[in-house]
Amino acid sequence: MITPLWRRGVRRALLAAGATAALAAGLLTATATTSQAATQGPCDIYAAGGTPCVAAHSTTRALYGAYNGPLYQVKRASDNATKDIGLLSAGGYADASAQDSFCAGTSCVITVIYDQSGKGNKLTQALRGHWPGPAEGGNDNLANAFEAPVTVGGHKAYGVYVAPGTGYRNNNTNGIATGDQPEGMYAIFDGTHFNGGCCFDYGNAETTGNDDGNGTMEALYFGNNKGWGWGSGPGPWVMADLENGLFSGVNRGFNAGDPTVNHRFLTAMLKGGPNQWAIRGGNAQSGSLSTFYSGVRPNADGYNPMKKQGAIILGIGGDNSNTGQGTFYEGVMTSGHPSDATENAVQANITAAGYNSGSTSTGSLTPGSRISLRATTAPCCTSHYLRHNDADTTVVISSINSASSATDKADATWIVRAGLANTSCLTFESANSPGQFLRHSNYQLHLSFDTGGSSFAKDATFCPTTGNSGVGKSFQSVNFPTRYIRHYNFTGYIAGNGGTNTWDSKTSWAQDTSWLTATPWS
């Protein structure tokens, strides 16, 4: 059942639908070559549909065809200096080279995500809420600026990698929906980077940093938390965080219509008006949107009418609950309830933008290159490669050849990244487990998402040197400089040349710590 006010909103949306559909067709033609900037951005499409953006956040590209301002700001660790990162051209893609140059030889965090809408709704470090964060004063951490590299339209860019404890917020916004006012929003997430923590959100939240009761939020949630609601399959799911409830449909708990979605690049959409809301989603690289739920507000007390307060959050819940994880590339919030036709046109723009995982070459130690690392110790191991173990998180070596399974080949393939703790060094991301990195913990090598701890970036950073045996390359731990990546008894460690640990044995140490950079198996 729908209120008369909602019918008026639908009528306005229908009047705009024909023009929006035509716009979608034009976009598909105009952006056939994704290396060129789109002539229209998502926010131009929303404006044409009568539901203009009131917040537009992206670290990868312009969301308006004419936008030529900064996308985000970074701060480097060496001297705490900051720099705004802008665009290669108006309406185009991020100037990632400006970040690379500014942060060379050190590390950087993202301090500001600017609002392209002109409303001033930028996102900055989330301050302490009901739940404290891990940073000084109980505030949340800021995202490592190098942890989510991608290409968009063939151009290098960086997303926002949210480890547990990381969060952004704006409690003093302009134009964001409050009360029961209609709004829409979308975000592009990494559909493979999630957890069951509460709560990886983007959208409308309390201005107080507290849980102010049912209906005081309306934000996109992505993850596999089943504490309040869930959909079909094992998750993750796109759901709505409406405070005191993650909703996958009209019911608390299970709603079969909300499917498991795990596209590498995921479009997630949420919109709501008086006694009506919907969640939609799709592959941000191709195809159309699916509607996971569209109907009346949840059949639980406190959600009709809504009591939205109009803050904006990213990576956290409304009360600063900050144990969720995920990756964000772009997102907007609108004034008014967008039509399906408008959202379909936005999806066409997104798929035409050309998001890709950011692997650009093969066989070298240049960031962006895919490689495999072959052991050099003879006679045991010259056919063995460094790979992650499917049974657990450990990193091992095993024999890989042309007859090996596709999974084994992929497990032995890495994407070289700029070092998270020092960009003059390297970090290795798994090719088949995006967002997970080679890191040491208690001297043993593991594959891991960033756990949010202060030492993770150092644990995942290795500096290449001439091979200790005179062959190939060795990889020196940035935080334990006497230790290098080594295989010992077919298991990966960081090891010194002699020491109290068995894997520090001097026997064949130089060979065990020397690796050949090989053409990737996958």
PDB file of C-alpha atoms in Angstrom, residues 34 61 151-153 186-191 261-269 281-290 329-330 346-356:
ATOM      1  CA  THR A  34      36.029   3.910 -22.370  1.00  0.00           C
ATOM      2  CA  ARG A  61      36.585   9.836 -11.675  1.00  0.00           C
ATOM      3  CA  THR A 151      42.072   1.222 -13.650  1.00  0.00           C
ATOM      4  CA  VAL A 152      39.064   3.142 -14.937  1.00  0.00           C
ATOM      5  CA  GLY A 153      38.784   3.633 -18.672  1.00  0.00           C
ATOM      6  CA  TYR A 186      24.301   4.342  -5.153  1.00  0.00           C
ATOM      7  CA  ALA A 187      27.832   3.136  -4.512  1.00  0.00           C
ATOM      8  CA  ILE A 188      30.375   1.042  -6.350  1.00  0.00           C
ATOM      9  CA  PHE A 189      31.990  -1.476  -3.990  1.00  0.00           C
ATOM     10  CA  ASP A 190      34.502  -4.276  -4.348  1.00  0.00           C
ATOM     11  CA  GLY A 191      32.129  -7.235  -4.165  1.00  0.00           C
ATOM     12  CA  VAL A 261      26.216 -10.843  -4.970  1.00  0.00           C
ATOM     13  CA  ASN A 262      29.983 -10.824  -5.281  1.00  0.00           C
ATOM     14  CA  HIS A 263      30.907  -9.090  -8.534  1.00  0.00           C
ATOM     15  CA  ARG A 264      34.473  -7.773  -8.477  1.00  0.00           C
ATOM     16  CA  PHE A 265      32.934  -4.338  -9.028  1.00  0.00           C
ATOM     17  CA  LEU A 266      29.426  -4.109  -7.615  1.00  0.00           C
ATOM     18  CA  THR A 267      26.801  -1.428  -8.196  1.00  0.00           C
ATOM     19  CA  ALA A 268      24.584  -1.137  -5.101  1.00  0.00           C
ATOM     20  CA  MET A 269      21.519   1.130  -5.024  1.00  0.00           C
ATOM     21  CA  GLY A 281      22.208  -4.027  -7.698  1.00  0.00           C
ATOM     22  CA  GLY A 282      24.269  -5.256 -10.592  1.00  0.00           C
ATOM     23  CA  ASN A 283      27.695  -5.827 -12.061  1.00  0.00           C
ATOM     24  CA  ALA A 284      29.479  -2.491 -12.388  1.00  0.00           C
ATOM     25  CA  GLN A 285      31.442  -3.803 -15.376  1.00  0.00           C
ATOM     26  CA  SER A 286      28.558  -5.005 -17.542  1.00  0.00           C
ATOM     27  CA  GLY A 287      24.841  -5.665 -17.716  1.00  0.00           C
ATOM     28  CA  SER A 288      21.748  -4.171 -16.166  1.00  0.00           C
ATOM     29  CA  LEU A 289      20.393  -3.721 -12.658  1.00  0.00           C
ATOM     30  CA  SER A 290      18.227  -6.202 -10.799  1.00  0.00           C
ATOM     31  CA  TYR A 329      35.167   3.656  -5.426  1.00  0.00           C
ATOM     32  CA  GLU A 330      32.340   6.127  -5.994  1.00  0.00           C
ATOM     33  CA  VAL A 346      23.251   5.568 -14.315  1.00  0.00           C
ATOM     34  CA  GLN A 347      24.130   1.874 -14.496  1.00  0.00           C
ATOM     35  CA  ALA A 348      24.799   2.236 -18.227  1.00  0.00           C
ATOM     36  CA  ASN A 349      27.177   5.111 -17.442  1.00  0.00           C
ATOM     37  CA  ILE A 350      28.931   3.047 -14.772  1.00  0.00           C
ATOM     38  CA  THR A 351      29.484   0.015 -16.997  1.00  0.00           C
ATOM     39  CA  ALA A 352      30.793   2.276 -19.766  1.00  0.00           C
ATOM     40  CA  ALA A 353      33.325   3.850 -17.387  1.00  0.00           C
ATOM     41  CA  GLY A 354      35.509   0.759 -17.637  1.00  0.00           C
ATOM     42  CA  TYR A 355      36.396  -0.376 -14.118  1.00  0.00           C
ATOM     43  CA  ASN A 356      39.167  -3.003 -14.070  1.00  0.00           C
TER      44      ASN A 356
END
